[in-house]
DNA sequence: GGGACGATTGTTAGCGCTAACATCTCGGGC
DNA sequence: GCCCGAGATGTTAGCGCTAACAATCGTCCC
């Protein structure tokens, strides 16, 4: 009723001692209630709970952390949370963390290089995180992970292979092979590829899967074009490819580039899918509304995030020796209107 | 040289006392060096720095926090970090926080309702954040902010108006008016509108700006269609609008819906921009590669994030009384190919 | 030449909490 | 009737750090 109950201490915010005094017990009993320990009489517990409510008491996390040496916080290092993939992974991570009762602290990378990753992990360590998830899909990150993992439990999400570091990734090669095979099965003689930028694992994985599938089928392997994931670069690749009458099927390393490519073909007057078939990768929410709706390979980023956090928490609870566990998730082919048998 | 220097304490990780002993000073002098306090001889400082490096010492943040009562951490509550807007804001916030030497802890909202926001802020408070940024563009969040702000400094980013709570937002009405005016200036008699979902501030702001501009110009105000931000819903709206031969200009409340709408018009054989002009909102990276490239209104989400964090930090340093400061950022009209004078 | 003063360093006392141990209470067994 | 043990609660001692105050040192001034 009154504005604010008076506390013992002069300080504004109530401490455990204030609660104890109000409930007429020792602070230790309050602590027991807060930590769900047995051997507290039900009536005492209720009295303490009342006192907590009345005072609006909140445990001081720093004090608890100081003595338990646990921060209940996990760190996430991510490259560019604006991109669809990382953003979705982060979302999955956050959900999983909350379910497991951990807080999430994020640091994004300024630049993609070894020092930057190390610095980010360091920053997180200064904050006493119990473990770290690194979302860094560049090849350059692969080497540095093992180094960063010294000193703090760490898992990679969609990162490059590193023996020492546990990780979860989507099987890019298999996804690319599925896309390529789909086009081949439709009857195309071969499949052209618009690859992602050098230095990205996803880019090289997809290019490898595409190439391997072509070779397995004994088809010619045309030189891949290279984009930078953006629609702009897909558009540029599309202009080049549209000028080549031999091109009948194209596998784009991501949906954004496919969008730009679609636009270039439209401008060039080459019909998709009547004359040329296109398959993308990622299955961004918009891709079913492209013109035409894009066949693509769906990656479940959110699950990737969730799984990597689960892996981290598993490691936290049961530290395991190397070699570290690697989880591979298989993506799904989504068939829409942008690919059909050649004319 | 040797694997790991022995510490005084049996514990594995070195404390300030270990550093002090190695450097031959008291722990307080080490503390002074760590906190950049004056009155430490240069030579002593160097010796301490060496000892820190040799031991690989890291200050214990919990201990510091316990005594200084500052966590150096700011919280971010966000609705769906997978969406382009919130993801970009988060990015801006993270950058600004790092520059100001704060950590960022995130919590995302499960559902959009009062309780959910309160719970998220509470969770952050349990973690002793010094302040909170809320990214919640729903009208339902507006009311709850004032309540959540009791107990912790809080600012809204792109949130609804709340007298008591400082906030930064983009001028949706003005952006929508710009888009509408652009279409009117092109010579269209009136402008149709595909609005965002009920309950979203951005949706109602844009609808209001559109309506106001139409009324200002003395034009008829056609009933707006309503989407849910997705390309799917834009497609549905597009099908309806494409059937109406009177429609010559459309303002879509976001680019994703514009994408779906473009697709519907394409399927219906109604040419954009030859027969119908379209303007979107957001300027997502892909919109310049739509078919046709989309004229739209650019919102600088990243700056919005940055500014809101700056506002929060300002409040932290100089607590101000209500009424709280409200910052409005004006968006920019981006003219591309999707709008032209009527035939 | 003695004491004051500023620069430098050390000492002490918590911050609010949990872990470990001490104490107290009560009921049952012999 | 007394002792034992389990359940309930209290007491004590830090966790690693910073703030406040105390001590030391050299130096400068009259």
XYZ file of C-alpha atoms (C1' of nucleotides) in Angstrom:
746
model
C 0.000 0.000 0.000
C 2.600 2.550 1.078
C 4.863 3.711 -1.662
C 7.934 1.727 -0.814
C 8.713 -0.325 2.242
C 11.663 0.850 4.278
C 14.741 -1.312 4.097
C 17.258 -1.931 6.759
C 20.074 -0.674 4.656
C 20.179 2.933 3.619
C 20.523 1.789 0.041
C 17.604 2.011 -2.306
C 17.533 -1.535 -3.508
C 16.735 -4.392 -1.158
C 19.230 -7.167 -0.502
C 18.827 -10.656 0.684
C 19.413 -9.485 4.235
C 16.442 -7.157 3.977
C 14.251 -10.025 2.865
C 15.580 -12.188 5.665
C 14.867 -9.585 8.262
C 11.350 -8.978 7.021
C 10.641 -12.708 6.989
C 12.320 -13.208 10.341
C 14.858 -15.727 9.118
C 18.524 -15.741 8.275
C 19.730 -14.685 4.853
C 20.865 -18.227 4.228
C 17.340 -19.515 4.422
C 16.340 -16.934 1.870
C 19.141 -18.172 -0.329
C 17.875 -21.714 0.069
C 14.441 -20.721 -1.101
C 15.837 -18.829 -4.060
C 17.886 -21.805 -5.115
C 15.130 -24.339 -4.661
C 16.953 -26.280 -2.038
C 15.083 -28.815 0.019
C 14.778 -28.741 3.773
C 12.898 -25.526 4.105
C 9.563 -25.762 5.801
C 6.677 -24.910 3.472
C 5.420 -22.228 5.769
C 8.827 -20.592 6.051
C 9.190 -20.683 2.302
C 5.860 -18.959 1.842
C 6.788 -16.273 4.357
C 10.021 -15.614 2.518
C 8.310 -15.517 -0.851
C 5.925 -12.950 0.539
C 8.762 -10.834 1.823
C 10.460 -11.013 -1.566
C 7.317 -9.852 -3.289
C 6.683 -7.129 -0.789
C 10.143 -5.671 -1.122
C 10.388 -6.220 -4.850
C 13.633 -8.007 -4.194
C 15.823 -9.181 -7.085
C 18.865 -11.313 -6.524
C 22.092 -9.552 -7.366
C 23.498 -11.475 -10.272
C 27.009 -10.170 -9.813
C 27.213 -11.398 -6.250
C 25.926 -14.789 -7.214
C 28.253 -14.978 -10.161
C 31.198 -14.027 -8.011
C 30.720 -16.959 -5.738
C 29.343 -19.576 -8.108
C 31.659 -18.629 -10.958
C 28.828 -19.041 -13.397
C 27.482 -16.164 -15.444
C 24.526 -17.918 -17.078
C 25.552 -16.086 -20.209
C 26.593 -17.370 -23.593
C 28.183 -15.294 -26.300
C 27.453 -15.163 -29.994
C 29.974 -13.875 -32.473
C 28.447 -13.148 -35.821
C 29.576 -11.629 -39.050
C 26.685 -9.598 -40.348
C 23.427 -10.067 -38.521
C 21.687 -8.167 -41.275
C 21.976 -11.081 -43.686
C 19.149 -13.539 -43.741
C 21.209 -16.553 -42.711
C 23.001 -15.147 -39.670
C 19.884 -13.331 -38.514
C 17.910 -16.545 -38.565
C 20.629 -18.477 -36.797
C 20.790 -15.844 -34.131
C 17.080 -16.162 -33.682
C 17.343 -19.919 -33.249
C 20.178 -19.491 -30.816
C 18.307 -16.994 -28.733
C 15.285 -19.265 -28.465
C 17.341 -22.253 -27.468
C 19.276 -20.209 -24.950
C 16.181 -18.955 -23.299
C 14.776 -22.447 -23.060
C 17.970 -23.543 -21.361
C 17.923 -20.503 -19.093
C 20.939 -18.735 -20.435
C 21.381 -15.135 -21.452
C 22.769 -14.222 -24.840
C 25.354 -11.573 -25.436
C 26.251 -10.647 -28.979
C 29.253 -9.164 -30.675
C 29.392 -8.607 -34.389
C 32.511 -8.711 -36.434
C 33.743 -5.496 -37.970
C 35.831 -7.169 -40.587
C 36.310 -10.760 -41.520
C 39.780 -11.732 -40.469
C 41.567 -13.681 -37.810
C 42.203 -10.769 -35.515
C 38.630 -9.669 -35.602
C 37.315 -13.058 -34.513
C 39.859 -13.336 -31.754
C 39.047 -9.857 -30.552
C 35.337 -10.593 -30.505
C 35.797 -13.798 -28.531
C 38.059 -11.910 -26.173
C 35.493 -9.256 -25.599
C 32.998 -11.940 -24.743
C 35.473 -13.583 -22.405
C 35.935 -10.307 -20.587
C 32.267 -10.478 -19.935
C 32.724 -13.930 -18.455
C 30.552 -15.840 -20.885
C 30.488 -19.555 -20.220
C 30.679 -20.463 -23.883
C 30.609 -19.000 -27.351
C 28.873 -19.742 -30.645
C 30.662 -18.384 -33.682
C 28.715 -17.687 -36.856
C 31.416 -17.024 -39.412
C 30.884 -18.620 -42.768
C 34.189 -17.536 -44.194
C 37.033 -19.894 -44.841
C 39.401 -17.525 -43.106
C 37.521 -18.115 -39.888
C 38.096 -21.831 -39.943
C 41.709 -21.678 -38.882
C 41.175 -19.205 -36.145
C 38.457 -21.114 -34.363
C 40.777 -23.650 -32.843
C 42.842 -20.794 -31.482
C 39.824 -18.939 -30.172
C 38.509 -22.114 -28.594
C 41.504 -22.213 -26.294
C 40.244 -20.622 -23.145
C 36.531 -20.913 -23.591
C 34.134 -23.602 -24.798
C 33.221 -22.753 -28.357
C 31.177 -24.188 -31.187
C 30.917 -23.099 -34.776
C 27.618 -22.593 -36.568
C 27.920 -22.977 -40.298
C 31.653 -22.604 -40.031
C 34.484 -24.348 -41.769
C 35.844 -27.654 -40.616
C 38.230 -27.527 -37.687
C 39.157 -30.794 -36.039
C 39.319 -29.403 -32.551
C 36.122 -27.422 -32.629
C 32.639 -28.902 -32.418
C 30.254 -27.516 -34.979
C 26.943 -27.706 -36.734
C 26.652 -26.993 -40.422
C 24.354 -27.495 -43.343
C 25.573 -29.850 -46.015
C 26.268 -27.360 -48.763
C 27.752 -29.895 -51.135
C 24.753 -32.125 -50.908
C 22.368 -29.210 -51.324
C 24.203 -28.043 -54.417
C 24.285 -31.573 -55.773
C 20.545 -31.844 -55.274
C 19.943 -28.648 -57.197
C 22.259 -29.708 -59.999
C 20.794 -33.187 -60.187
C 17.311 -31.728 -60.350
C 18.274 -29.680 -63.383
C 20.013 -32.624 -64.993
C 17.048 -34.895 -64.318
C 14.866 -32.374 -66.083
C 16.909 -33.129 -69.188
C 19.423 -30.302 -69.353
C 22.732 -31.195 -70.909
C 24.702 -29.330 -68.288
C 24.245 -26.669 -65.613
C 25.959 -23.301 -65.359
C 26.841 -21.922 -61.960
C 26.880 -18.476 -60.440
C 29.082 -18.944 -57.422
C 29.391 -16.955 -54.213
C 32.461 -14.936 -53.333
C 35.903 -16.376 -52.768
C 36.607 -17.036 -49.152
C 33.116 -18.100 -48.200
C 32.658 -21.695 -47.166
C 29.121 -21.850 -48.408
C 30.291 -20.587 -51.763
C 33.008 -23.164 -52.159
C 30.855 -25.978 -50.787
C 28.120 -25.246 -53.255
C 30.540 -24.940 -56.136
C 32.065 -28.277 -55.203
C 28.721 -29.993 -54.946
C 27.711 -28.609 -58.324
C 30.959 -29.659 -59.953
C 30.944 -33.102 -58.382
C 27.424 -33.811 -59.547
C 28.244 -32.704 -63.084
C 31.331 -34.906 -63.150
C 29.483 -37.835 -61.681
C 27.010 -37.553 -64.549
C 29.813 -37.173 -67.038
C 28.692 -33.750 -68.150
C 30.851 -30.850 -69.250
C 31.665 -28.415 -66.453
C 31.317 -24.836 -67.680
C 33.456 -22.212 -65.952
C 31.472 -20.786 -63.021
C 30.781 -17.059 -62.781
C 31.408 -15.411 -59.493
C 29.145 -13.073 -57.572
C 29.208 -11.579 -54.086
C 25.797 -12.827 -52.871
C 24.088 -9.566 -53.846
C 21.287 -9.217 -56.358
C 23.514 -6.705 -58.110
C 26.187 -9.279 -58.782
C 23.587 -11.820 -59.862
C 22.343 -9.277 -62.340
C 25.841 -8.844 -63.756
C 26.272 -12.604 -64.061
C 22.857 -12.823 -65.651
C 23.785 -10.362 -68.392
C 26.806 -12.429 -69.269
C 24.914 -15.701 -69.233
C 21.944 -14.327 -71.174
C 24.263 -13.542 -74.071
C 25.256 -17.184 -74.373
C 22.648 -19.166 -76.352
C 24.044 -22.484 -75.094
C 22.951 -21.791 -71.546
C 19.755 -23.643 -70.619
C 20.144 -24.246 -66.900
C 21.691 -22.211 -64.121
C 22.327 -22.961 -60.484
C 22.781 -19.774 -58.462
C 24.614 -20.009 -55.166
C 21.914 -17.991 -53.438
C 18.454 -16.610 -53.970
C 19.471 -12.977 -54.010
C 21.805 -13.508 -56.908
C 19.104 -15.543 -58.599
C 16.808 -12.553 -58.278
C 19.294 -10.289 -60.044
C 19.886 -12.942 -62.644
C 16.184 -13.331 -63.268
C 15.968 -9.622 -63.837
C 18.860 -9.682 -66.314
C 17.239 -12.496 -68.281
C 13.959 -10.671 -68.302
C 15.630 -7.572 -69.692
C 17.431 -9.629 -72.300
C 14.145 -11.115 -73.365
C 15.146 -14.646 -72.488
C 12.251 -16.393 -70.827
C 12.584 -18.227 -67.545
C 11.707 -21.074 -67.352
C 10.647 -21.515 -70.985
C 14.126 -21.016 -72.407
C 16.323 -21.179 -69.355
C 15.873 -22.900 -65.990
C 17.146 -21.403 -62.758
C 17.587 -22.838 -59.265
C 18.696 -20.825 -56.269
C 19.836 -21.589 -52.737
C 18.571 -20.522 -49.274
C 14.837 -20.275 -49.805
C 14.447 -16.777 -48.511
C 10.809 -15.943 -47.770
C 10.499 -13.867 -50.940
C 11.691 -16.459 -53.381
C 8.297 -17.949 -54.011
C 7.179 -14.532 -55.239
C 9.953 -13.954 -57.694
C 9.032 -13.879 -61.373
C 8.926 -16.810 -61.853
C 8.731 -18.385 -58.385
C 12.164 -19.745 -57.676
C 13.076 -23.386 -57.238
C 15.700 -23.441 -54.547
C 17.362 -25.340 -51.743
C 16.047 -24.661 -48.285
C 18.424 -24.361 -45.366
C 16.892 -24.317 -41.945
C 19.039 -21.639 -40.393
C 16.953 -21.426 -37.325
C 17.460 -25.087 -36.597
C 21.130 -24.667 -37.283
C 21.254 -22.016 -34.606
C 19.260 -24.087 -32.181
C 21.349 -27.186 -32.709
C 24.616 -25.345 -32.304
C 23.487 -23.911 -29.013
C 22.418 -27.316 -27.832
C 25.796 -28.658 -28.783
C 27.468 -25.895 -26.820
C 25.386 -26.498 -23.754
C 26.096 -30.202 -24.018
C 29.795 -29.475 -24.030
C 29.430 -27.163 -21.080
C 27.803 -29.862 -19.031
C 29.987 -32.723 -20.170
C 33.327 -31.476 -21.379
C 34.497 -33.903 -24.024
C 37.947 -34.481 -25.390
C 38.724 -33.872 -29.058
C 38.086 -34.880 -31.770
C 35.062 -32.694 -31.580
C 31.615 -33.581 -32.718
C 30.482 -32.293 -36.109
C 26.803 -32.228 -36.991
C 25.715 -31.996 -40.621
C 22.170 -31.001 -41.506
C 20.849 -31.932 -44.920
C 18.937 -29.209 -46.760
C 15.777 -29.703 -48.826
C 15.126 -29.100 -52.488
C 12.098 -26.880 -53.017
C 10.656 -27.214 -56.484
C 8.807 -24.206 -57.878
C 8.275 -22.769 -61.341
C 11.729 -21.551 -62.347
C 12.999 -24.857 -63.703
C 11.531 -27.192 -66.306
C 12.702 -29.466 -69.102
C 14.616 -27.742 -71.899
C 12.662 -26.682 -74.978
C 58.761 -20.502 -22.138
C 57.323 -22.632 -19.359
C 53.814 -23.852 -19.875
C 52.033 -21.762 -17.309
C 53.414 -19.709 -14.485
C 52.506 -20.886 -11.034
C 50.010 -18.767 -9.177
C 49.869 -18.131 -5.526
C 46.375 -19.406 -5.243
C 45.666 -23.026 -5.887
C 42.972 -21.918 -8.306
C 43.591 -22.166 -12.005
C 42.815 -18.628 -12.970
C 44.936 -15.740 -11.742
C 43.483 -12.966 -9.640
C 44.557 -9.454 -9.048
C 46.467 -10.603 -5.989
C 48.561 -12.930 -8.123
C 49.440 -10.089 -10.430
C 50.271 -7.889 -7.476
C 52.558 -10.471 -5.975
C 54.387 -11.080 -9.222
C 54.871 -7.368 -9.766
C 55.837 -6.820 -6.134
C 53.089 -4.311 -5.398
C 49.787 -4.288 -3.603
C 46.622 -5.392 -5.355
C 45.328 -1.865 -5.104
C 48.096 -0.562 -7.298
C 47.171 -3.172 -9.858
C 43.613 -1.966 -9.656
C 44.802 1.579 -10.228
C 46.606 0.572 -13.377
C 43.618 -1.346 -14.653
C 41.367 1.636 -14.109
C 43.741 4.164 -15.613
C 44.084 6.115 -12.462
C 46.839 8.701 -12.180
C 49.591 8.658 -9.623
C 51.204 5.409 -10.561
C 54.839 5.635 -11.485
C 55.454 4.764 -15.130
C 57.940 2.096 -14.209
C 55.546 0.487 -11.740
C 52.809 0.555 -14.295
C 55.023 -1.183 -16.830
C 55.993 -3.847 -14.324
C 52.334 -4.523 -13.546
C 51.409 -4.632 -17.199
C 54.142 -7.207 -17.718
C 52.853 -9.312 -14.871
C 49.342 -9.146 -16.265
C 50.571 -10.327 -19.622
C 52.707 -13.051 -18.147
C 49.884 -14.497 -16.106
C 47.258 -13.969 -18.727
C 45.236 -12.177 -16.113
C 41.689 -11.029 -16.853
C 39.753 -8.872 -14.431
C 36.771 -10.624 -12.924
C 33.792 -8.719 -14.180
C 31.466 -10.029 -11.503
C 33.667 -8.768 -8.709
C 33.983 -5.381 -10.312
C 30.294 -5.223 -10.981
C 29.516 -6.156 -7.416
C 31.362 -3.188 -6.038
C 30.815 -0.596 -8.751
C 27.203 -1.572 -9.338
C 27.688 -1.162 -13.047
C 27.350 -4.056 -15.453
C 28.479 -2.338 -18.633
C 25.655 -4.184 -20.283
C 22.648 -2.898 -22.168
C 19.665 -4.991 -23.125
C 17.772 -5.146 -26.376
C 14.240 -6.453 -26.576
C 13.183 -7.191 -30.088
C 10.203 -8.715 -31.764
C 11.516 -10.765 -34.656
C 15.170 -10.286 -35.428
C 14.683 -12.203 -38.624
C 12.877 -9.302 -40.268
C 14.962 -6.844 -42.189
C 14.096 -3.830 -40.082
C 14.735 -5.207 -36.600
C 17.855 -7.032 -37.768
C 19.302 -3.821 -39.131
C 18.410 -1.883 -36.016
C 20.059 -4.503 -33.889
C 23.141 -4.195 -35.998
C 23.235 -0.437 -35.525
C 22.691 -0.833 -31.816
C 25.489 -3.318 -31.464
C 27.924 -1.072 -33.291
C 27.034 1.942 -31.191
C 27.247 -0.086 -28.014
C 30.668 -1.355 -28.815
C 31.866 2.149 -29.565
C 30.590 3.251 -26.197
C 32.119 0.226 -24.498
C 28.974 -1.549 -23.528
C 27.982 -5.154 -23.981
C 24.700 -6.073 -25.597
C 22.371 -8.711 -24.318
C 19.351 -9.660 -26.382
C 15.977 -11.135 -25.677
C 13.434 -11.710 -28.375
C 9.740 -11.624 -27.867
C 7.805 -14.838 -28.193
C 4.506 -13.182 -28.804
C 3.520 -9.597 -29.186
C 1.599 -8.641 -26.110
C 2.003 -6.672 -22.938
C 3.066 -9.553 -20.780
C 5.696 -10.659 -23.197
C 7.399 -7.271 -23.258
C 7.283 -6.972 -19.508
C 8.718 -10.435 -19.114
C 11.536 -9.722 -21.527
C 12.478 -6.512 -19.775
C 12.335 -8.370 -16.497
C 14.664 -11.014 -17.736
C 17.087 -8.341 -18.754
C 16.782 -6.689 -15.382
C 17.634 -9.943 -13.696
C 20.818 -9.769 -15.623
C 21.446 -6.304 -14.227
C 21.463 -4.423 -17.498
C 21.944 -0.703 -17.069
C 19.383 0.176 -19.690
C 17.137 -1.300 -22.340
C 16.260 -0.577 -25.947
C 12.918 -1.948 -27.064
C 12.300 -2.651 -30.722
C 8.594 -3.316 -30.874
C 6.785 -1.739 -33.749
C 3.351 -2.824 -32.660
C 0.780 -0.459 -31.291
C 0.149 -2.824 -28.422
C 3.681 -2.228 -27.216
C 3.198 1.490 -26.873
C 1.196 1.338 -23.712
C 3.391 -1.131 -21.988
C 6.609 0.788 -22.443
C 5.863 3.320 -19.770
C 5.204 0.488 -17.375
C 8.357 -1.366 -18.364
C 10.366 1.815 -18.060
C 9.657 1.946 -14.363
C 12.676 0.346 -12.824
C 15.178 0.640 -15.608
C 16.161 3.324 -18.110
C 14.494 2.450 -21.387
C 14.170 3.865 -24.849
C 11.998 2.773 -27.728
C 13.302 2.251 -31.251
C 10.629 2.602 -33.869
C 7.977 2.245 -31.215
C 4.726 3.990 -30.681
C 4.419 7.282 -28.901
C 4.556 7.171 -25.144
C 4.940 10.426 -23.292
C 7.118 9.065 -20.555
C 9.499 7.084 -22.704
C 12.236 8.572 -24.845
C 12.349 7.171 -28.350
C 13.687 7.350 -31.834
C 11.485 6.627 -34.805
C 11.299 7.139 -38.525
C 8.630 9.518 -39.744
C 6.315 7.005 -41.351
C 3.638 9.529 -42.187
C 6.054 11.771 -43.971
C 7.574 8.841 -45.860
C 4.169 7.674 -46.978
C 3.208 11.200 -47.950
C 6.364 11.482 -50.041
C 5.556 8.266 -51.869
C 1.981 9.322 -52.474
C 2.945 12.807 -53.593
C 5.477 11.328 -55.989
C 2.770 9.283 -57.640
C 0.388 12.248 -57.724
C 3.068 14.509 -59.174
C 3.552 11.968 -61.922
C -0.017 12.728 -62.934
C -1.997 9.889 -61.389
C -5.513 10.791 -60.400
C -5.284 8.921 -57.141
C -3.198 6.279 -55.402
C -4.326 2.922 -54.072
C -2.758 1.543 -50.924
C -1.798 -1.906 -49.744
C -1.482 -1.426 -46.009
C 0.370 -3.389 -43.390
C -1.361 -5.416 -40.695
C -3.568 -3.970 -38.014
C -1.726 -3.318 -34.824
C 1.525 -2.237 -36.386
C 2.555 1.351 -35.935
C 4.400 1.500 -39.190
C 1.321 0.228 -40.955
C -1.004 2.813 -39.478
C 1.542 5.616 -39.859
C 1.982 4.886 -43.538
C -1.736 4.566 -44.117
C -2.280 7.902 -42.410
C 0.394 9.628 -44.434
C -1.052 8.251 -47.630
C -4.575 9.302 -46.745
C -3.512 12.730 -45.561
C -1.640 13.436 -48.754
C -4.548 12.330 -50.887
C -6.914 14.526 -48.911
C -4.561 17.461 -49.042
C -4.587 17.180 -52.816
C -8.332 16.811 -52.863
C -8.204 13.365 -54.454
C -10.554 10.450 -53.838
C -9.343 8.032 -51.184
C -9.887 4.448 -52.332
C -10.366 1.834 -49.618
C -6.951 0.416 -48.685
C -6.277 -3.308 -48.959
C -4.604 -4.941 -46.045
C -1.617 -7.282 -46.075
C 0.619 -8.773 -43.405
C 3.985 -7.527 -44.710
C 4.644 -10.778 -46.579
C 5.102 -11.144 -50.312
C 2.289 -13.651 -50.155
C -0.191 -11.090 -48.917
C 1.068 -8.554 -51.443
C 0.370 -11.103 -54.128
C -3.181 -11.536 -52.906
C -3.708 -7.779 -52.857
C -2.168 -7.575 -56.314
C -4.645 -10.032 -57.750
C -7.516 -7.968 -56.444
C -6.064 -4.694 -57.670
C -5.091 -6.078 -61.070
C -8.719 -6.868 -61.721
C -9.693 -3.231 -61.346
C -9.007 -1.254 -64.525
C -9.240 2.060 -62.691
C -6.099 1.377 -60.710
C -3.089 3.230 -62.129
C -0.942 3.858 -59.057
C -0.283 1.822 -55.936
C 1.599 2.582 -52.776
C 2.591 -0.606 -50.941
C 3.365 -0.355 -47.253
C 6.535 -2.373 -47.709
C 8.798 -3.749 -50.396
C 8.026 -7.391 -49.737
C 4.358 -6.874 -50.382
C 5.277 -4.827 -53.444
C 7.228 -7.829 -54.690
C 4.217 -10.080 -54.395
C 2.039 -7.441 -55.980
C 4.433 -7.050 -58.885
C 4.218 -10.762 -59.431
C 0.425 -10.711 -59.411
C 0.365 -7.913 -61.967
C 2.825 -9.747 -64.122
C 0.655 -12.840 -64.071
C -2.420 -10.781 -64.864
C -0.626 -9.303 -67.828
C -0.803 -5.773 -66.516
C 2.467 -4.038 -67.184
C 4.351 -2.170 -64.481
C 5.139 0.667 -64.925
C 3.563 1.082 -68.359
C 0.005 0.592 -67.160
C 0.348 0.754 -63.408
C 2.877 2.499 -61.176
C 4.028 1.027 -57.887
C 5.969 2.468 -54.979
C 7.132 0.464 -51.979
C 8.551 1.233 -48.564
C 11.772 0.174 -46.775
C 14.266 -0.069 -49.622
C 15.411 -3.572 -48.885
C 18.636 -4.421 -50.717
C 16.802 -6.501 -53.308
C 14.287 -3.901 -54.370
C 16.448 -2.409 -57.082
C 16.464 -5.847 -58.732
C 12.782 -6.421 -58.764
C 11.076 -6.529 -62.122
C 10.833 -3.623 -62.585
C 13.250 -2.014 -60.095
C 11.120 -0.636 -57.307
C 10.719 2.994 -56.398
C 10.502 3.073 -52.636
C 11.067 4.977 -49.436
C 14.328 4.297 -47.682
C 14.449 3.987 -43.923
C 17.841 3.951 -42.354
C 17.248 1.275 -39.762
C 20.845 1.064 -38.831
C 20.931 4.740 -37.962
C 17.709 4.314 -36.066
C 19.401 1.678 -33.958
C 22.475 3.752 -33.450
C 20.543 6.846 -32.488
C 18.373 5.005 -30.035
C 21.375 3.595 -28.283
C 22.948 7.014 -28.121
C 19.777 8.352 -26.616
C 19.825 5.595 -24.031
C 23.416 6.225 -23.094
C 22.706 9.918 -22.852
C 19.912 9.188 -20.417
C 22.139 6.900 -18.428
C 24.693 9.604 -17.976
C 22.291 12.452 -17.398
C 18.989 11.187 -16.101
C 16.357 13.599 -17.312
C 12.846 14.159 -16.074
C 9.846 13.532 -18.321
C 8.532 14.539 -20.793
C 10.965 12.343 -22.628
C 12.791 13.257 -25.760
C 11.418 11.959 -29.048
C 13.620 11.877 -32.136
C 12.054 11.636 -35.594
C 14.157 10.639 -38.570
C 12.907 11.574 -42.023
C 13.143 8.834 -44.658
C 14.184 9.338 -48.295
C 12.264 8.731 -51.474
C 14.208 6.499 -53.857
C 13.042 6.837 -57.429
C 13.512 3.819 -59.680
C 11.633 2.392 -62.632
C 8.390 1.152 -61.145
C 6.546 4.453 -61.328
C 5.940 6.768 -64.273
C 3.213 9.065 -65.619
C -0.051 7.343 -66.495
C -0.544 6.254 -70.069
C 67.279 22.144 8.783
C 62.434 20.956 10.057
C 57.984 20.406 8.714
C 54.440 20.686 5.136
C 52.895 19.063 0.882
C 52.161 16.325 -3.200
C 53.059 12.066 -5.360
C 52.999 7.218 -4.723
C 51.816 3.062 -2.506
C 49.652 0.134 1.110
C 45.796 -1.324 4.334
C 41.202 -2.075 5.547
C 36.480 -2.749 4.888
C 32.924 -4.097 2.588
C 29.756 -5.102 -2.144
C 25.672 -9.401 -1.830
C 25.853 -13.816 -2.313
C 26.730 -19.180 -1.565
C 29.216 -23.150 0.591
C 30.488 -25.377 4.541
C 29.867 -26.161 8.869
C 27.466 -25.414 13.446
C 23.360 -25.439 15.983
C 18.896 -26.482 17.338
C 14.533 -29.102 17.442
C 11.871 -32.930 17.560
C 10.398 -37.843 17.304
C 11.519 -42.632 17.804
C 14.070 -46.662 19.565
C 16.034 -49.260 23.351
C 14.231 -41.659 30.275
C 17.959 -40.687 27.371
C 20.464 -40.750 23.223
C 20.608 -40.513 18.172
C 19.690 -38.784 13.798
C 17.250 -36.314 10.317
C 15.200 -32.024 9.215
C 15.305 -27.096 9.707
C 17.778 -23.068 10.469
C 21.765 -20.076 11.778
C 26.797 -18.604 11.609
C 31.049 -17.897 9.453
C 34.153 -17.263 5.823
C 35.283 -15.960 1.749
C 34.546 -15.030 -3.899
C 37.785 -10.718 -6.400
C 37.303 -6.321 -6.661
C 37.123 -0.924 -5.587
C 36.679 3.061 -2.329
C 38.316 5.342 1.451
C 41.685 6.235 4.252
C 46.540 5.545 6.084
C 51.336 5.465 5.434
C 55.578 6.505 3.215
C 58.795 9.042 0.435
C 61.113 12.778 -1.456
C 61.337 17.660 -2.021
C 60.709 22.434 -1.555
C 60.307 26.550 1.268
C 61.345 29.769 4.921
